[in-house]
Structure formats: structure tokens, C-alpha cells
Amino acid sequence: MSNVVTNWAGNITFGARRLHRPAGLPQLRELVAAGGPLRVLGSGHSFNRMADTTGDLISLADLPRIAEIAADRRTVRVDGGIRYGELADLLDAEGLAVHNMASLPHISVAGAVMTATHGSGVRNGNLATSVAGIELIRGDGEPVTLRRGDDDFAGAVVGLGALGVVTALTLDVVPAFELRQYVYDDLPRAALEQHLPEILAHGYSVSLFTDWSSPDINHAWFKRTDELPPGPLFGARPADGPRHPVPGLPADNSTEQFGVPGPWHARLPHFRMEFTPSTGAELQSEWMVPRERALEAIDAVARVRDRIAPVLQVNEIRTVAADELWLSMNYRRDSLGLHFTWIADTEQVLPAVAALEEQLAPLAARPHWGKVFTQDAATVRGLYPRFADFRALVDRYDPRGVFRNAWLDDILGA
């Protein structure tokens, strides 16, 4: 490639020979049929080498945009290159919504689905749970369509890019709705001990942010369908100005706060679509633990607070509902998510990551597929009851190994 291609954060420089941007499905099928190794590059918002390859990268950004709303207005079919911000605008214009969004509306829908990326909410499944149908080009260049209820569907949705190139997704949609976003400062540690389940359920979506400079929570963000009364909440006080999730950063690119009602897509993300949320000078890690052990997990992080705080920008604590997708971090368990935004220094961050993993291991913590973790692949495989079935699915859909890379070989145990 004449130009260096990196991920969003810049900590990964891809080793690909070429970057292809097919403008249509025939060209895409030809690329796959010609053989690999190939990997698909979404919005680049991953922090490890899952999308890297010694072969060729494929971007779906130039595919024709698709947003086909079903006659019953319960689903929408979208192309494999669309991003959540684009989808939100298209759906909202039709009076529709998706049930959840991630913190960033800038990420690609297919990339988020392939890694079981999430929003927040005790009753909200991750973004992959809205998938009702998936269309992909498998390793021999042939198209495959799977629908919810098909034998392979639950294994293919969170597919890590191992089964093929996702060309289209059919997503569940709901009527558009409004939310209000409230931010509170200085949630005391004692409130977590006394009211943690209630706090986490106190909104459609709830996020707690801390830099672990103290045992308390810096900010609590509640996204609600109704209005909250003025005054303190769980011992925290209403913020006296707009907040950025990272303490001390300007809040210009954060979504509207102070309980001002607004459309779902302008409140569910933490950041506005029209702004780049940051320079990308960061690394990210995340682990999902059983929600019934939430306070244990927070205590586990607190035990290594002094080791992680020097390299931490912010830790977000949130919830995700259980699902039936084989490689979802939330497979068959309601989860507490512990998301860490680190400084952009891999050498300094990795010891902090390892320290967290040691503390969280007794809780069977599942790492986010697209973020920084050091758990060995055998340990990760053991966290997923259907992993052997997934490996067999990969062998059937891509027997030539067109979509394999070193990261995937390690994960699969090849």
C-alpha cells in the first residue's frame, strides 16, 4: 500500500499489502473468490490485531448505502458499511429507532455486531442482539443469508470476521423515542454498597465514570424516558455544568445534558456525531462479568486502584442484558461491563491490564473481542460454552482460511 493504514487509535499499523474499496457486491465476491488472506476493515475502532493481515484489507465504505424498512416497520435492512450515526439519521426521519447505541455513533454497524459491542441498560442487549438477519460472502465467494432461528444464526452474528464478509444486516427497529440525560457528580462509594442494583437500573441506560483517583464515582450518567426531580440522587449532586466522560476534558462534543429531552440517537451515545470525540490518543479494554457479582467486580478493581490510576483516563461501569449469541460476552448472563480508557502507551498500559485480569479472573471475566487484553487464548475459549461449535462453523464457512490471520488462529486454537 502506498499509504500507511492504522486503526482509529493509531496503536496498530496494518501489515496489509493492499486496501480494496469495492463499489459493489460483484467486485467484492471476486476479491473473496480469488483467495486470501483477507480481513475486513470497518471504522477501525478496535485496539488489537483482530483486523490485521499479511494479505489484503477490504473496506466496505464505498458500498451503496442501503436502508430498506420492512412493510411492517419492525426491521430495517442495511449495508455492511453503514455507521450508526448514518443509520440513526435515516431511521429517525422515518419515526423509527434501534433499541441501543454505543458511546460513539461513529462506529460501523457490522463491526459493532461482529464483536458484540454494546450500549448500556439492565434490560438492553448488546448491539448484536438487534440482528434479525445477516448476509455474508463466505470463504469461497458465495453469498449466504441467515435469519433468526436458522441453525447457524446464533453462531454467525458475533462472528469476529471469521465466517465471511458481512454485506448486509437486517435489524430490529422500534418506534422513535425521546430521552433525557442527567449527570451527577461525586457518587459516594457507600451508595454503591447500599444501592448498586437500584443505581444501575435507574434509567433506560446508566453509566458510572471514575478515574479511580478516589474510591468514589466521579460522574453518574442517567439516560431516562421521564424527568428526574431536582436535587441529589443516591448521595450525588446534580452537575453544575456539562460534563465529558473523562474528568477535566471540555464537554463540547458530549451529548446534551441537564434533562433536556431529545431524540434517542442524540442521547444514547455519549458523544455527538458531528464531532470527533477525541484525538484517538487512547487505548481501551473492557471485561464483562456476571451482573449479580457487580460489587465484587468493583471491589476487585479497587484492589489495584494504585496500579491502574496512573495510566487510566476513565473507567466506565455499565450493564448489558443476557443473550443467546455464542460468542457474545453476554452469552446467557446479565453482565456488568468494566470499560477502561487508557493513555496511549501500550508498554505502560499492559501491566495494568494484566493486574486487572488477575483480579477479575475469579469472576470469569470475558474480554471485549476488539480491545486490549492479555488473557491467553485457551482461557478465553474456556469462557464460552459454544466455542467448539463456533470453531466448527468457521471450518464449514471458510475451509480455505481466506479470512484467517494470526490473531484469529490464536483465538481459535489452530
Tab-separated table of C-alpha atoms in Angstrom:
chain	number	residue	atom	x	y	z
A	1	MET	CA	0.000	0.000	0.000
A	2	SER	CA	1.279	3.467	-0.842
A	3	ASN	CA	-0.269	4.921	2.334
A	4	VAL	CA	0.135	3.603	5.871
A	5	VAL	CA	-3.194	2.427	7.291
A	6	THR	CA	-3.713	2.437	11.042
A	7	ASN	CA	-6.608	1.786	13.361
A	8	TRP	CA	-8.569	4.672	14.885
A	9	ALA	CA	-6.274	4.988	17.891
A	10	GLY	CA	-3.057	4.671	15.885
A	11	ASN	CA	-1.637	1.895	18.084
A	12	ILE	CA	-1.971	-0.667	15.252
A	13	THR	CA	-0.348	-0.238	11.841
A	14	PHE	CA	-1.828	-2.790	9.485
A	15	GLY	CA	0.556	-5.039	7.599
A	16	ALA	CA	-1.684	-5.473	4.565
A	17	ARG	CA	-0.332	-5.398	1.023
A	18	ARG	CA	-3.365	-3.613	-0.402
A	19	LEU	CA	-6.551	-1.894	0.718
A	20	HIS	CA	-9.558	-2.573	-1.508
A	21	ARG	CA	-12.706	-0.451	-1.537
A	22	PRO	CA	-15.171	-2.382	-3.709
A	23	ALA	CA	-18.076	-0.344	-5.041
A	24	GLY	CA	-20.438	-3.286	-5.381
A	25	LEU	CA	-21.071	-6.917	-4.484
A	26	PRO	CA	-19.750	-8.454	-7.760
A	27	GLN	CA	-16.339	-6.884	-7.187
A	28	LEU	CA	-16.411	-7.955	-3.545
A	29	ARG	CA	-17.236	-11.575	-4.470
A	30	GLU	CA	-14.360	-11.631	-6.951
A	31	LEU	CA	-11.926	-10.449	-4.284
A	32	VAL	CA	-13.022	-13.187	-1.892
A	33	ALA	CA	-13.109	-15.920	-4.523
A	34	ALA	CA	-9.520	-15.087	-5.512
A	35	GLY	CA	-8.387	-16.267	-2.093
A	36	GLY	CA	-6.835	-14.731	0.970
A	37	PRO	CA	-5.669	-13.827	3.338
A	38	LEU	CA	-8.313	-11.095	3.617
A	39	ARG	CA	-9.695	-9.123	6.538
A	40	VAL	CA	-12.456	-6.537	6.591
A	41	LEU	CA	-11.671	-3.097	7.993
A	42	GLY	CA	-14.698	-1.357	9.481
A	43	SER	CA	-14.347	2.007	11.188
A	44	GLY	CA	-11.009	0.870	12.665
A	45	HIS	CA	-12.297	1.251	16.200
A	46	SER	CA	-10.538	-1.841	17.513
A	47	PHE	CA	-7.416	-1.828	19.628
A	48	ASN	CA	-5.803	-5.182	18.866
A	49	ARG	CA	-4.790	-7.062	15.717
A	50	MET	CA	-8.087	-8.791	15.007
A	51	ALA	CA	-8.424	-6.863	11.697
A	52	ASP	CA	-4.744	-7.098	10.735
A	53	THR	CA	-3.482	-9.253	7.874
A	54	THR	CA	-0.408	-10.014	5.826
A	55	GLY	CA	-2.733	-10.150	2.818
A	56	ASP	CA	-5.316	-7.587	1.775
A	57	LEU	CA	-7.751	-5.382	3.673
A	58	ILE	CA	-11.270	-4.704	2.431
A	59	SER	CA	-13.222	-1.575	3.318
A	60	LEU	CA	-16.978	-1.602	2.703
A	61	ALA	CA	-17.297	2.178	2.998
A	62	ASP	CA	-17.910	2.593	-0.747
A	63	LEU	CA	-20.743	0.069	-0.999
A	64	PRO	CA	-24.062	1.676	-1.920
A	65	ARG	CA	-25.921	2.785	1.210
A	66	ILE	CA	-28.969	0.613	1.922
A	67	ALA	CA	-31.737	1.336	4.435
A	68	GLU	CA	-34.781	-0.718	3.454
A	69	ILE	CA	-37.567	-0.556	6.015
A	70	ALA	CA	-39.852	-3.600	6.056
A	71	ALA	CA	-43.536	-3.158	5.288
A	72	ASP	CA	-44.454	-3.960	8.900
A	73	ARG	CA	-41.891	-1.344	10.105
A	74	ARG	CA	-40.332	-3.832	12.507
A	75	THR	CA	-36.979	-4.256	10.748
A	76	VAL	CA	-34.571	-2.383	8.511
A	77	ARG	CA	-32.070	-3.914	6.087
A	78	VAL	CA	-28.757	-2.021	5.910
A	79	ASP	CA	-25.488	-2.441	4.023
A	80	GLY	CA	-22.291	-3.703	5.614
A	81	GLY	CA	-20.526	-0.333	5.501
A	82	ILE	CA	-23.066	1.927	7.196
A	83	ARG	CA	-22.238	3.633	10.501
A	84	TYR	CA	-24.586	4.124	13.420
A	85	GLY	CA	-24.755	7.895	13.002
A	86	GLU	CA	-25.838	7.500	9.376
A	87	LEU	CA	-28.363	4.813	10.300
A	88	ALA	CA	-29.775	6.947	13.105
A	89	ASP	CA	-30.491	9.851	10.756
A	90	LEU	CA	-32.194	7.561	8.249
A	91	LEU	CA	-34.336	5.818	10.863
A	92	ASP	CA	-35.301	8.929	12.799
A	93	ALA	CA	-36.575	10.529	9.617
A	94	GLU	CA	-38.993	7.578	9.382
A	95	GLY	CA	-40.043	7.768	13.036
A	96	LEU	CA	-38.029	4.656	13.948
A	97	ALA	CA	-35.079	3.765	16.175
A	98	VAL	CA	-32.741	0.956	17.165
A	99	HIS	CA	-33.019	-0.129	20.793
A	100	ASN	CA	-29.494	0.874	21.759
A	101	MET	CA	-26.307	2.556	20.585
A	102	ALA	CA	-22.694	2.542	21.681
A	103	SER	CA	-20.917	5.523	23.226
A	104	LEU	CA	-19.680	6.532	19.778
A	105	PRO	CA	-22.121	6.904	16.845
A	106	HIS	CA	-19.092	6.914	14.538
A	107	ILE	CA	-18.546	3.140	14.526
A	108	SER	CA	-19.733	0.788	11.770
A	109	VAL	CA	-22.814	-1.320	12.409
A	110	ALA	CA	-21.273	-4.541	11.073
A	111	GLY	CA	-18.076	-4.084	13.081
A	112	ALA	CA	-20.019	-3.499	16.285
A	113	VAL	CA	-22.166	-6.568	15.662
A	114	MET	CA	-19.196	-8.821	14.853
A	115	THR	CA	-17.615	-8.027	18.242
A	116	ALA	CA	-20.810	-7.923	20.384
A	117	THR	CA	-20.258	-4.248	21.136
A	118	HIS	CA	-22.876	-2.785	23.407
A	119	GLY	CA	-24.723	0.129	24.784
A	120	SER	CA	-25.950	0.124	28.353
A	121	GLY	CA	-29.076	-0.788	30.276
A	122	VAL	CA	-30.189	-3.629	32.533
A	123	ARG	CA	-32.871	-4.608	30.011
A	124	ASN	CA	-30.900	-3.764	26.871
A	125	GLY	CA	-28.997	-6.418	24.979
A	126	ASN	CA	-25.810	-5.513	23.147
A	127	LEU	CA	-25.978	-4.172	19.593
A	128	ALA	CA	-25.715	-7.643	18.049
A	129	THR	CA	-28.996	-8.697	19.676
A	130	SER	CA	-30.937	-6.448	17.299
A	131	VAL	CA	-29.796	-8.529	14.305
A	132	ALA	CA	-32.679	-10.440	12.727
A	133	GLY	CA	-30.807	-11.435	9.568
A	134	ILE	CA	-27.248	-11.485	8.277
A	135	GLU	CA	-25.927	-11.681	4.708
A	136	LEU	CA	-22.305	-12.537	4.083
A	137	ILE	CA	-19.860	-13.685	1.439
A	138	ARG	CA	-18.272	-16.882	2.746
A	139	GLY	CA	-14.748	-18.094	2.021
A	140	ASP	CA	-15.489	-19.475	-1.462
A	141	GLY	CA	-17.051	-16.210	-2.634
A	142	GLU	CA	-20.617	-17.476	-2.403
A	143	PRO	CA	-23.355	-15.481	-0.641
A	144	VAL	CA	-25.139	-16.828	2.435
A	145	THR	CA	-28.234	-15.436	4.148
A	146	LEU	CA	-29.130	-16.433	7.708
A	147	ARG	CA	-32.200	-15.420	9.675
A	148	ARG	CA	-33.003	-15.565	13.360
A	149	GLY	CA	-33.968	-19.157	14.147
A	150	ASP	CA	-31.728	-20.743	11.497
A	151	ASP	CA	-29.293	-23.361	12.818
A	152	ASP	CA	-26.141	-21.292	12.227
A	153	PHE	CA	-27.571	-17.890	13.092
A	154	ALA	CA	-26.630	-17.644	16.793
A	155	GLY	CA	-23.052	-18.626	15.959
A	156	ALA	CA	-22.659	-16.355	12.947
A	157	VAL	CA	-23.842	-12.987	14.294
A	158	VAL	CA	-20.871	-12.400	16.603
A	159	GLY	CA	-18.511	-13.885	14.044
A	160	LEU	CA	-15.232	-11.961	14.589
A	161	GLY	CA	-14.990	-11.627	10.809
A	162	ALA	CA	-14.091	-15.324	10.635
A	163	LEU	CA	-17.036	-16.597	8.582
A	164	GLY	CA	-17.061	-14.101	5.748
A	165	VAL	CA	-17.639	-10.514	4.693
A	166	VAL	CA	-20.895	-9.117	6.072
A	167	THR	CA	-22.605	-7.367	3.166
A	168	ALA	CA	-25.970	-6.597	4.797
A	169	LEU	CA	-27.769	-6.867	8.122
A	170	THR	CA	-31.450	-6.856	8.967
A	171	LEU	CA	-32.002	-5.114	12.308
A	172	ASP	CA	-34.981	-4.949	14.632
A	173	VAL	CA	-36.355	-1.423	14.964
A	174	VAL	CA	-38.777	0.227	17.380
A	175	PRO	CA	-40.787	3.455	17.250
A	176	ALA	CA	-38.600	6.525	17.759
A	177	PHE	CA	-38.488	7.760	21.331
A	178	GLU	CA	-37.147	10.635	23.399
A	179	LEU	CA	-34.682	10.503	26.274
A	180	ARG	CA	-33.398	12.903	28.893
A	181	GLN	CA	-29.796	12.768	30.081
A	182	TYR	CA	-28.860	13.683	33.643
A	183	VAL	CA	-25.332	13.850	35.053
A	184	TYR	CA	-24.481	13.802	38.764
A	185	ASP	CA	-21.113	14.429	40.396
A	186	ASP	CA	-19.377	12.553	43.229
A	187	LEU	CA	-21.441	9.423	43.784
A	188	PRO	CA	-20.115	8.124	47.121
A	189	ARG	CA	-18.692	4.640	47.485
A	190	ALA	CA	-21.176	3.977	50.289
A	191	ALA	CA	-24.037	4.394	47.800
A	192	LEU	CA	-22.635	1.533	45.704
A	193	GLU	CA	-22.580	-0.751	48.723
A	194	GLN	CA	-26.147	0.129	49.664
A	195	HIS	CA	-27.890	0.733	46.316
A	196	LEU	CA	-25.810	-0.585	43.397
A	197	PRO	CA	-28.571	-2.663	41.693
A	198	GLU	CA	-31.006	0.240	42.051
A	199	ILE	CA	-28.465	2.733	40.692
A	200	LEU	CA	-27.683	0.587	37.633
A	201	ALA	CA	-31.413	0.205	36.901
A	202	HIS	CA	-32.256	3.893	37.422
A	203	GLY	CA	-32.643	4.691	33.738
A	204	TYR	CA	-33.041	3.314	30.251
A	205	SER	CA	-29.234	3.467	30.135
A	206	VAL	CA	-26.858	4.170	33.028
A	207	SER	CA	-23.094	4.759	33.051
A	208	LEU	CA	-20.811	5.408	36.019
A	209	PHE	CA	-17.460	7.076	35.336
A	210	THR	CA	-14.419	7.097	37.622
A	211	ASP	CA	-10.719	7.766	37.201
A	212	TRP	CA	-10.030	5.847	40.446
A	213	SER	CA	-8.325	8.855	41.998
A	214	SER	CA	-10.581	8.060	44.963
A	215	PRO	CA	-12.991	5.240	45.899
A	216	ASP	CA	-15.961	7.406	44.830
A	217	ILE	CA	-17.521	7.714	41.365
A	218	ASN	CA	-16.689	10.955	39.511
A	219	HIS	CA	-19.872	11.124	37.421
A	220	ALA	CA	-23.104	9.132	37.148
A	221	TRP	CA	-24.963	9.465	33.822
A	222	PHE	CA	-28.655	8.527	33.699
A	223	LYS	CA	-30.483	8.409	30.353
A	224	ARG	CA	-34.215	8.269	31.087
A	225	THR	CA	-37.568	8.425	29.347
A	226	ASP	CA	-39.028	10.522	32.178
A	227	GLU	CA	-38.000	13.547	34.211
A	228	LEU	CA	-35.969	13.338	37.406
A	229	PRO	CA	-36.841	15.655	40.296
A	230	PRO	CA	-34.240	18.309	41.226
A	231	GLY	CA	-31.770	17.677	43.999
A	232	PRO	CA	-29.270	14.978	44.989
A	233	LEU	CA	-29.596	11.360	43.869
A	234	PHE	CA	-28.068	8.435	45.803
A	235	GLY	CA	-25.888	10.962	47.601
A	236	ALA	CA	-24.543	12.500	44.363
A	237	ARG	CA	-25.244	16.114	43.442
A	238	PRO	CA	-26.511	17.380	40.068
A	239	ALA	CA	-23.660	18.550	37.843
A	240	ASP	CA	-23.424	22.349	37.697
A	241	GLY	CA	-22.299	22.287	34.069
A	242	PRO	CA	-21.976	19.903	31.108
A	243	ARG	CA	-19.538	17.040	31.600
A	244	HIS	CA	-17.209	14.996	29.422
A	245	PRO	CA	-16.861	11.336	30.467
A	246	VAL	CA	-13.145	11.881	31.095
A	247	PRO	CA	-12.787	14.163	34.121
A	248	GLY	CA	-11.378	17.562	33.234
A	249	LEU	CA	-11.901	17.429	29.462
A	250	PRO	CA	-14.147	20.039	27.783
A	251	ALA	CA	-17.705	18.865	27.203
A	252	ASP	CA	-18.245	20.492	23.800
A	253	ASN	CA	-18.595	17.173	21.997
A	254	SER	CA	-20.710	15.465	24.668
A	255	THR	CA	-24.404	14.906	24.049
A	256	GLU	CA	-26.985	17.239	25.641
A	257	GLN	CA	-27.401	17.000	29.414
A	258	PHE	CA	-29.453	18.671	32.200
A	259	GLY	CA	-32.536	16.571	31.424
A	260	VAL	CA	-33.266	18.373	28.149
A	261	PRO	CA	-35.480	15.988	26.142
A	262	GLY	CA	-34.162	14.946	22.758
A	263	PRO	CA	-34.269	12.153	20.168
A	264	TRP	CA	-32.919	8.722	21.073
A	265	HIS	CA	-29.877	8.995	18.786
A	266	ALA	CA	-28.828	12.309	20.360
A	267	ARG	CA	-28.918	10.953	23.923
A	268	LEU	CA	-27.937	7.258	23.855
A	269	PRO	CA	-24.340	7.949	22.685
A	270	HIS	CA	-22.091	9.947	24.990
A	271	PHE	CA	-20.699	11.903	22.028
A	272	ARG	CA	-22.260	13.956	19.244
A	273	MET	CA	-21.964	12.557	15.719
A	274	GLU	CA	-20.865	15.915	14.300
A	275	PHE	CA	-17.741	15.979	16.483
A	276	THR	CA	-14.732	13.708	16.570
A	277	PRO	CA	-14.927	12.578	20.205
A	278	SER	CA	-11.184	12.798	20.813
A	279	THR	CA	-7.868	12.676	19.052
A	280	GLY	CA	-7.851	8.901	19.364
A	281	ALA	CA	-4.839	9.139	21.682
A	282	GLU	CA	-6.023	6.302	23.865
A	283	LEU	CA	-6.203	2.553	24.301
A	284	GLN	CA	-9.294	0.689	25.503
A	285	SER	CA	-10.027	-2.518	27.394
A	286	GLU	CA	-13.258	-3.998	28.667
A	287	TRP	CA	-14.410	-7.039	30.572
A	288	MET	CA	-17.909	-8.405	31.189
A	289	VAL	CA	-18.655	-10.135	34.489
A	290	PRO	CA	-21.919	-11.611	35.857
A	291	ARG	CA	-24.116	-8.752	36.998
A	292	GLU	CA	-25.023	-10.426	40.279
A	293	ARG	CA	-21.337	-10.090	41.200
A	294	ALA	CA	-21.148	-6.410	40.309
A	295	LEU	CA	-19.964	-5.143	43.672
A	296	GLU	CA	-17.325	-7.900	43.840
A	297	ALA	CA	-16.056	-6.735	40.455
A	298	ILE	CA	-15.836	-3.110	41.561
A	299	ASP	CA	-14.011	-4.239	44.699
A	300	ALA	CA	-11.600	-6.230	42.524
A	301	VAL	CA	-10.753	-3.122	40.504
A	302	ALA	CA	-10.376	-1.095	43.699
A	303	ARG	CA	-7.723	-3.523	44.942
A	304	VAL	CA	-5.406	-2.450	42.118
A	305	ARG	CA	-6.510	1.181	42.028
A	306	ASP	CA	-2.995	2.450	42.668
A	307	ARG	CA	-1.633	0.390	39.766
A	308	ILE	CA	-4.197	1.439	37.176
A	309	ALA	CA	-4.861	5.102	38.057
A	310	PRO	CA	-1.520	6.428	36.678
A	311	VAL	CA	-2.295	5.099	33.169
A	312	LEU	CA	-6.091	5.492	33.233
A	313	GLN	CA	-8.168	8.234	31.641
A	314	VAL	CA	-11.521	6.873	32.816
A	315	ASN	CA	-13.300	3.666	33.787
A	316	GLU	CA	-16.935	3.353	32.685
A	317	ILE	CA	-19.181	0.931	34.562
A	318	ARG	CA	-22.406	-0.150	32.812
A	319	THR	CA	-24.754	-3.080	32.309
A	320	VAL	CA	-25.803	-5.297	29.403
A	321	ALA	CA	-28.613	-7.874	29.299
A	322	ALA	CA	-28.051	-11.568	28.569
A	323	ASP	CA	-28.433	-13.077	25.084
A	324	GLU	CA	-28.077	-16.365	23.180
A	325	LEU	CA	-25.316	-15.434	20.716
A	326	TRP	CA	-22.495	-17.946	21.052
A	327	LEU	CA	-19.530	-15.560	21.185
A	328	SER	CA	-21.281	-12.639	22.843
A	329	MET	CA	-19.571	-11.520	26.049
A	330	ASN	CA	-23.113	-11.541	27.469
A	331	TYR	CA	-23.946	-15.110	26.424
A	332	ARG	CA	-26.544	-16.411	28.891
A	333	ARG	CA	-25.656	-13.986	31.651
A	334	ASP	CA	-26.737	-10.470	32.559
A	335	SER	CA	-23.494	-8.553	32.736
A	336	LEU	CA	-21.651	-5.690	34.325
A	337	GLY	CA	-19.253	-4.070	31.894
A	338	LEU	CA	-15.983	-2.578	33.104
A	339	HIS	CA	-14.647	-0.370	30.329
A	340	PHE	CA	-11.218	1.272	30.643
A	341	THR	CA	-9.928	4.126	28.505
A	342	TRP	CA	-6.147	4.204	28.936
A	343	ILE	CA	-3.408	6.585	27.943
A	344	ALA	CA	-1.877	5.872	24.538
A	345	ASP	CA	1.154	3.982	25.800
A	346	THR	CA	0.998	0.234	25.277
A	347	GLU	CA	4.134	-0.535	27.280
A	348	GLN	CA	2.792	1.220	30.366
A	349	VAL	CA	-0.795	0.014	29.961
A	350	LEU	CA	-0.218	-3.726	29.581
A	351	PRO	CA	0.944	-4.297	33.191
A	352	ALA	CA	-2.223	-2.545	34.406
A	353	VAL	CA	-4.317	-4.748	32.109
A	354	ALA	CA	-2.639	-7.878	33.453
A	355	ALA	CA	-3.224	-6.743	37.041
A	356	LEU	CA	-6.929	-6.258	36.338
A	357	GLU	CA	-7.216	-9.629	34.631
A	358	GLU	CA	-5.676	-11.334	37.641
A	359	GLN	CA	-8.215	-9.702	39.945
A	360	LEU	CA	-11.186	-10.378	37.644
A	361	ALA	CA	-10.287	-13.991	36.797
A	362	PRO	CA	-12.346	-15.483	39.684
A	363	LEU	CA	-15.379	-13.717	38.204
A	364	ALA	CA	-14.977	-15.418	34.793
A	365	ALA	CA	-14.460	-12.042	33.144
A	366	ARG	CA	-14.900	-12.113	29.373
A	367	PRO	CA	-12.742	-9.576	27.482
A	368	HIS	CA	-14.170	-7.459	24.677
A	369	TRP	CA	-13.018	-9.064	21.433
A	370	GLY	CA	-11.890	-5.813	19.843
A	371	LYS	CA	-9.965	-4.293	22.736
A	372	VAL	CA	-6.707	-4.737	24.626
A	373	PHE	CA	-6.431	-7.890	26.734
A	374	THR	CA	-3.628	-10.285	27.657
A	375	GLN	CA	-5.601	-13.372	28.725
A	376	ASP	CA	-4.284	-16.396	26.856
A	377	ALA	CA	-6.492	-17.782	24.124
A	378	ALA	CA	-7.159	-21.093	25.885
A	379	THR	CA	-8.542	-19.221	28.892
A	380	VAL	CA	-10.756	-17.084	26.665
A	381	ARG	CA	-12.074	-20.131	24.796
A	382	GLY	CA	-12.994	-21.715	28.115
A	383	LEU	CA	-15.303	-18.793	28.911
A	384	TYR	CA	-17.666	-19.694	26.033
A	385	PRO	CA	-19.691	-22.945	26.262
A	386	ARG	CA	-20.326	-22.972	22.484
A	387	PHE	CA	-16.780	-22.186	21.378
A	388	ALA	CA	-16.160	-25.629	19.857
A	389	ASP	CA	-19.356	-25.216	17.842
A	390	PHE	CA	-18.151	-21.829	16.632
A	391	ARG	CA	-14.826	-23.296	15.546
A	392	ALA	CA	-16.668	-25.965	13.550
A	393	LEU	CA	-18.791	-23.223	11.966
A	394	VAL	CA	-15.635	-21.388	10.869
A	395	ASP	CA	-14.307	-24.577	9.291
A	396	ARG	CA	-17.518	-25.003	7.284
A	397	TYR	CA	-17.837	-21.389	6.114
A	398	ASP	CA	-14.165	-20.759	5.399
A	399	PRO	CA	-12.373	-24.084	4.873
A	400	ARG	CA	-9.627	-22.385	2.819
A	401	GLY	CA	-8.808	-19.967	5.636
A	402	VAL	CA	-9.402	-16.909	3.465
A	403	PHE	CA	-10.321	-14.765	6.469
A	404	ARG	CA	-7.756	-16.126	8.899
A	405	ASN	CA	-4.939	-14.126	10.459
A	406	ALA	CA	-2.512	-14.688	13.316
A	407	TRP	CA	-4.894	-13.184	15.893
A	408	LEU	CA	-7.763	-15.422	14.812
A	409	ASP	CA	-5.567	-18.535	14.613
A	410	ASP	CA	-4.559	-17.927	18.214
A	411	ILE	CA	-8.144	-17.411	19.367
A	412	LEU	CA	-9.417	-20.476	17.502
A	413	GLY	CA	-6.559	-22.649	18.702
A	414	ALA	CA	-5.483	-23.596	15.204
